[in-house]
PDB file of C-alpha atoms in Angstrom:
ATOM      1  CA  MET A  25      -7.761  21.044  44.387  1.00 91.00           C
ATOM      2  CA  GLU A  26      -5.532  23.858  45.574  1.00 94.00           C
ATOM      3  CA  ILE A  27      -6.287  23.337  49.629  1.00 96.00           C
ATOM      4  CA  LEU A  28      -4.863  19.817  49.129  1.00 98.00           C
ATOM      5  CA  ILE A  29      -1.925  20.777  47.336  1.00 97.00           C
ATOM      6  CA  LEU A  30      -1.462  23.195  50.207  1.00 96.00           C
ATOM      7  CA  ILE A  31      -1.573  20.509  52.943  1.00 97.00           C
ATOM      8  CA  LEU A  32       0.707  18.390  51.115  1.00 97.00           C
ATOM      9  CA  HIS A  33       2.944  21.340  51.146  1.00 97.00           C
ATOM     10  CA  VAL A  34       2.630  22.123  54.856  1.00 96.00           C
ATOM     11  CA  PHE A  35       2.932  17.835  56.058  1.00 97.00           C
ATOM     12  CA  CYS A  36       6.092  17.600  53.560  1.00 97.00           C
ATOM     13  CA  GLY A  37       7.533  21.038  55.031  1.00 96.00           C
ATOM     14  CA  ALA A  38       7.272  19.877  58.593  1.00 95.00           C
ATOM     15  CA  ALA A  39       8.118  16.569  58.039  1.00 97.00           C
ATOM     16  CA  GLY A  40      10.904  17.748  56.120  1.00 96.00           C
ATOM     17  CA  LEU A  41      12.208  19.346  59.264  1.00 96.00           C
ATOM     18  CA  ALA A  42      11.815  16.738  62.016  1.00 97.00           C
ATOM     19  CA  ILE A  43      13.276  14.173  59.120  1.00 97.00           C
ATOM     20  CA  GLY A  44      16.440  16.919  58.274  1.00 95.00           C
ATOM     21  CA  LEU A  45      17.304  17.366  62.190  1.00 93.00           C
ATOM     22  CA  GLY A  46      17.134  13.544  62.685  1.00 94.00           C
ATOM     23  CA  ALA A  47      19.510  12.941  59.766  1.00 92.00           C
ATOM     24  CA  PHE A  48      21.827  15.441  60.953  1.00 89.00           C
ATOM     25  CA  ALA A  49      21.665  14.165  64.494  1.00 87.00           C
ATOM     26  CA  SER A  50      22.239  10.442  63.477  1.00 86.00           C
ATOM     27  CA  LYS A  51      25.698   9.231  62.981  1.00 84.00           C
ATOM     28  CA  LYS A  52      26.731   9.347  59.924  1.00 80.00           C
ATOM     29  CA  ARG A  53      26.952   6.133  58.181  1.00 81.00           C
ATOM     30  CA  LYS A  54      24.681   3.167  56.253  1.00 86.00           C
ATOM     31  CA  GLY A  55      22.134   2.996  58.007  1.00 89.00           C
ATOM     32  CA  LEU A  56      19.547   5.510  60.054  1.00 93.00           C
ATOM     33  CA  HIS A  57      21.378   8.607  58.347  1.00 92.00           C
ATOM     34  CA  THR A  58      20.907   7.074  54.900  1.00 92.00           C
ATOM     35  CA  LEU A  59      17.332   6.011  55.460  1.00 95.00           C
ATOM     36  CA  LEU A  60      16.564   9.433  57.055  1.00 96.00           C
ATOM     37  CA  GLY A  61      18.343  11.127  53.845  1.00 94.00           C
ATOM     38  CA  ASN A  62      16.670   9.030  51.299  1.00 95.00           C
ATOM     39  CA  ILE A  63      13.368  10.127  53.041  1.00 97.00           C
ATOM     40  CA  TYR A  64      14.129  13.763  53.175  1.00 97.00           C
ATOM     41  CA  ARG A  65      15.145  13.775  49.407  1.00 96.00           C
ATOM     42  CA  TRP A  66      11.276  12.586  48.403  1.00 97.00           C
ATOM     43  CA  LEU A  67       9.960  14.819  50.940  1.00 97.00           C
ATOM     44  CA  PHE A  68      11.875  17.494  49.371  1.00 97.00           C
ATOM     45  CA  LEU A  69      10.603  16.728  45.930  1.00 98.00           C
ATOM     46  CA  ILE A  70       7.490  16.602  47.115  1.00 98.00           C
ATOM     47  CA  LEU A  71       7.970  20.032  48.801  1.00 97.00           C
ATOM     48  CA  SER A  72       9.475  21.813  45.618  1.00 97.00           C
ATOM     49  CA  LEU A  73       6.599  20.071  43.376  1.00 98.00           C
ATOM     50  CA  SER A  74       3.551  21.227  45.659  1.00 97.00           C
ATOM     51  CA  ALA A  75       5.062  25.345  45.759  1.00 96.00           C
ATOM     52  CA  ILE A  76       5.780  25.320  41.668  1.00 97.00           C
ATOM     53  CA  ALA A  77       2.051  23.639  41.638  1.00 97.00           C
ATOM     54  CA  LEU A  78       0.736  26.833  44.027  1.00 96.00           C
ATOM     55  CA  SER A  79       2.759  28.817  42.504  1.00 96.00           C
ATOM     56  CA  LEU A  80       1.434  27.827  38.561  1.00 97.00           C
ATOM     57  CA  LEU A  81      -1.846  28.154  40.679  1.00 96.00           C
ATOM     58  CA  ASN A  82      -1.689  31.960  42.150  1.00 94.00           C
ATOM     59  CA  TRP A  83       1.060  33.513  40.111  1.00 96.00           C
ATOM     60  CA  GLU A  84       0.274  36.962  40.172  1.00 95.00           C
ATOM     61  CA  ARG A  85       0.681  36.518  44.417  1.00 91.00           C
ATOM     62  CA  LEU A  86       3.185  33.446  44.348  1.00 89.00           C
ATOM     63  CA  TRP A  87       5.138  34.073  41.293  1.00 92.00           C
ATOM     64  CA  TRP A  88       8.136  33.832  43.396  1.00 89.00           C
ATOM     65  CA  PHE A  89       7.699  30.265  44.832  1.00 89.00           C
ATOM     66  CA  LEU A  90       8.958  29.014  41.838  1.00 93.00           C
ATOM     67  CA  LEU A  91      12.068  30.272  42.067  1.00 93.00           C
ATOM     68  CA  ILE A  92      12.665  29.540  45.646  1.00 92.00           C
ATOM     69  CA  ALA A  93      11.469  26.040  44.878  1.00 94.00           C
ATOM     70  CA  LEU A  94      13.807  25.575  42.225  1.00 96.00           C
ATOM     71  CA  PHE A  95      16.489  26.900  43.481  1.00 95.00           C
ATOM     72  CA  SER A  96      15.813  24.918  47.094  1.00 95.00           C
ATOM     73  CA  TYR A  97      15.709  21.486  45.177  1.00 97.00           C
ATOM     74  CA  ALA A  98      18.573  22.121  43.525  1.00 97.00           C
ATOM     75  CA  PHE A  99      20.517  22.318  47.217  1.00 96.00           C
ATOM     76  CA  ALA A 100      18.826  19.214  48.096  1.00 96.00           C
ATOM     77  CA  LEU A 101      19.365  17.196  44.621  1.00 97.00           C
ATOM     78  CA  VAL A 102      23.250  18.463  44.999  1.00 97.00           C
ATOM     79  CA  GLY A 103      23.221  17.107  48.337  1.00 95.00           C
ATOM     80  CA  PHE A 104      22.023  13.832  47.354  1.00 95.00           C
ATOM     81  CA  LEU A 105      23.814  13.222  44.273  1.00 96.00           C
ATOM     82  CA  ALA A 106      27.244  14.151  45.653  1.00 96.00           C
ATOM     83  CA  ALA A 107      26.621  11.455  48.112  1.00 93.00           C
ATOM     84  CA  LYS A 108      25.633   8.998  45.983  1.00 94.00           C
ATOM     85  CA  LEU A 109      27.987   9.371  43.047  1.00 95.00           C
ATOM     86  CA  LYS A 110      30.797  10.183  44.786  1.00 92.00           C
ATOM     87  CA  TRP A 111      32.233  12.991  43.536  1.00 91.00           C
ATOM     88  CA  ARG A 112      35.437  14.349  44.384  1.00 91.00           C
ATOM     89  CA  ASN A 113      34.765  16.705  47.890  1.00 88.00           C
ATOM     90  CA  TRP A 114      31.635  14.926  47.755  1.00 92.00           C
ATOM     91  CA  LEU A 115      31.419  15.316  51.886  1.00 90.00           C
ATOM     92  CA  ARG A 116      31.645  19.116  51.436  1.00 89.00           C
ATOM     93  CA  PHE A 117      29.367  19.253  48.774  1.00 93.00           C
ATOM     94  CA  HIS A 118      26.545  16.980  50.755  1.00 94.00           C
ATOM     95  CA  LEU A 119      26.828  18.632  53.745  1.00 92.00           C
ATOM     96  CA  THR A 120      26.247  22.336  51.506  1.00 93.00           C
ATOM     97  CA  GLY A 121      23.723  20.660  49.558  1.00 95.00           C
ATOM     98  CA  GLN A 122      21.622  19.261  52.524  1.00 95.00           C
ATOM     99  CA  ALA A 123      21.816  22.120  55.180  1.00 95.00           C
ATOM    100  CA  GLY A 124      21.347  24.615  52.487  1.00 95.00           C
ATOM    101  CA  SER A 125      18.038  23.204  51.517  1.00 96.00           C
ATOM    102  CA  PHE A 126      17.257  22.401  55.257  1.00 96.00           C
ATOM    103  CA  ILE A 127      17.918  26.452  55.892  1.00 96.00           C
ATOM    104  CA  ALA A 128      15.671  27.253  52.886  1.00 95.00           C
ATOM    105  CA  MET A 129      13.025  25.060  54.607  1.00 95.00           C
ATOM    106  CA  ALA A 130      13.480  26.669  57.715  1.00 94.00           C
ATOM    107  CA  THR A 131      13.331  30.019  56.440  1.00 92.00           C
ATOM    108  CA  ALA A 132       9.603  29.321  54.586  1.00 91.00           C
ATOM    109  CA  VAL A 133       8.384  27.848  57.808  1.00 90.00           C
ATOM    110  CA  LEU A 134       9.608  31.088  60.006  1.00 90.00           C
ATOM    111  CA  VAL A 135       8.221  33.281  57.185  1.00 88.00           C
ATOM    112  CA  VAL A 136       4.543  32.083  56.975  1.00 86.00           C
ATOM    113  CA  ASN A 137       4.612  31.218  60.497  1.00 85.00           C
ATOM    114  CA  PHE A 138       6.056  34.975  61.911  1.00 87.00           C
ATOM    115  CA  GLY A 139       5.243  37.470  59.421  1.00 78.00           C
ATOM    116  CA  SER A 140       7.403  37.942  55.653  1.00 73.00           C
ATOM    117  CA  GLY A 141       7.624  41.629  56.422  1.00 81.00           C
ATOM    118  CA  ASN A 142       9.920  40.977  59.091  1.00 84.00           C
ATOM    119  CA  ILE A 143      13.490  41.181  57.242  1.00 89.00           C
ATOM    120  CA  PHE A 144      15.301  39.520  60.079  1.00 91.00           C
ATOM    121  CA  ILE A 145      12.707  36.479  60.053  1.00 90.00           C
ATOM    122  CA  TRP A 146      14.165  35.796  56.021  1.00 91.00           C
ATOM    123  CA  PHE A 147      17.747  36.351  57.367  1.00 93.00           C
ATOM    124  CA  LEU A 148      17.483  34.400  60.393  1.00 94.00           C
ATOM    125  CA  PRO A 149      18.063  30.739  59.466  1.00 94.00           C
ATOM    126  CA  SER A 150      20.671  31.532  57.318  1.00 94.00           C
ATOM    127  CA  ILE A 151      22.831  33.409  59.804  1.00 96.00           C
ATOM    128  CA  LEU A 152      22.923  30.881  61.936  1.00 95.00           C
ATOM    129  CA  GLY A 153      23.323  28.340  59.893  1.00 93.00           C
ATOM    130  CA  THR A 154      26.033  29.400  57.509  1.00 93.00           C
ATOM    131  CA  PRO A 155      28.360  29.658  60.295  1.00 94.00           C
ATOM    132  CA  ILE A 156      27.514  25.857  60.856  1.00 91.00           C
ATOM    133  CA  ILE A 157      28.534  24.521  57.389  1.00 90.00           C
ATOM    134  CA  ILE A 158      31.827  26.616  57.131  1.00 91.00           C
ATOM    135  CA  TRP A 159      33.124  25.056  60.558  1.00 89.00           C
ATOM    136  CA  LEU A 160      31.582  21.281  59.104  1.00 87.00           C
ATOM    137  CA  ALA A 161      33.436  22.474  55.734  1.00 86.00           C
ATOM    138  CA  ARG A 162      36.412  23.092  57.256  1.00 88.00           C
ATOM    139  CA  GLN A 163      36.631  20.516  59.320  1.00 86.00           C
ATOM    140  CA  ILE A 164      36.357  17.921  56.749  1.00 83.00           C
ATOM    141  CA  LYS A 165      38.994  19.353  54.811  1.00 83.00           C
ATOM    142  CA  ALA A 166      41.254  19.410  57.684  1.00 83.00           C
ATOM    143  CA  GLY A 167      40.520  16.137  57.724  1.00 80.00           C
ATOM    144  CA  LYS A 168      38.754  16.371  61.392  1.00 76.00           C
ATOM    145  CA  ARG A 169      35.711  14.680  59.964  1.00 67.00           C
ATOM    146  CA  PRO A 170      35.484  11.164  58.927  1.00 55.00           C
ATOM    147  CA  LYS A 171      35.550  10.575  55.358  1.00 49.00           C
ATOM    148  CA  TYR A 172      32.498   8.443  55.450  1.00 49.00           C
ATOM    149  CA  SER A 173      33.488   6.415  52.222  1.00 40.00           C
TER     150      SER A 173
END
């Protein structure tokens, strides 16, 4: 059973990275962007649930998966809900939530593939992604980006 959960987890992570890049690259309007965003949301939910299951099955070794899964999914959920419910300043929340969840996913892929002992690998996605998020959020605040309302 554990191997099936792991396969599902790896599939959702790989698909989530591809779909997330597609959503980021697509025009920000109803259509492809929202379709890819919905797929990303479901993939991230399954990814997080599988991480929780893996942590519970291997608690001694993977207890920290539970925390990462919850916090990462919180980013994705905030990003989704901000756009769906059109909160005040929803676009900045949407951007931060979706990009934050993508950074978490990219971090996991790098750590698994290039070693958890390299602290630089743990921070590389944040080092690269955070300035982009800040720049885009400032563009939105300054009205230089579409409101997408």
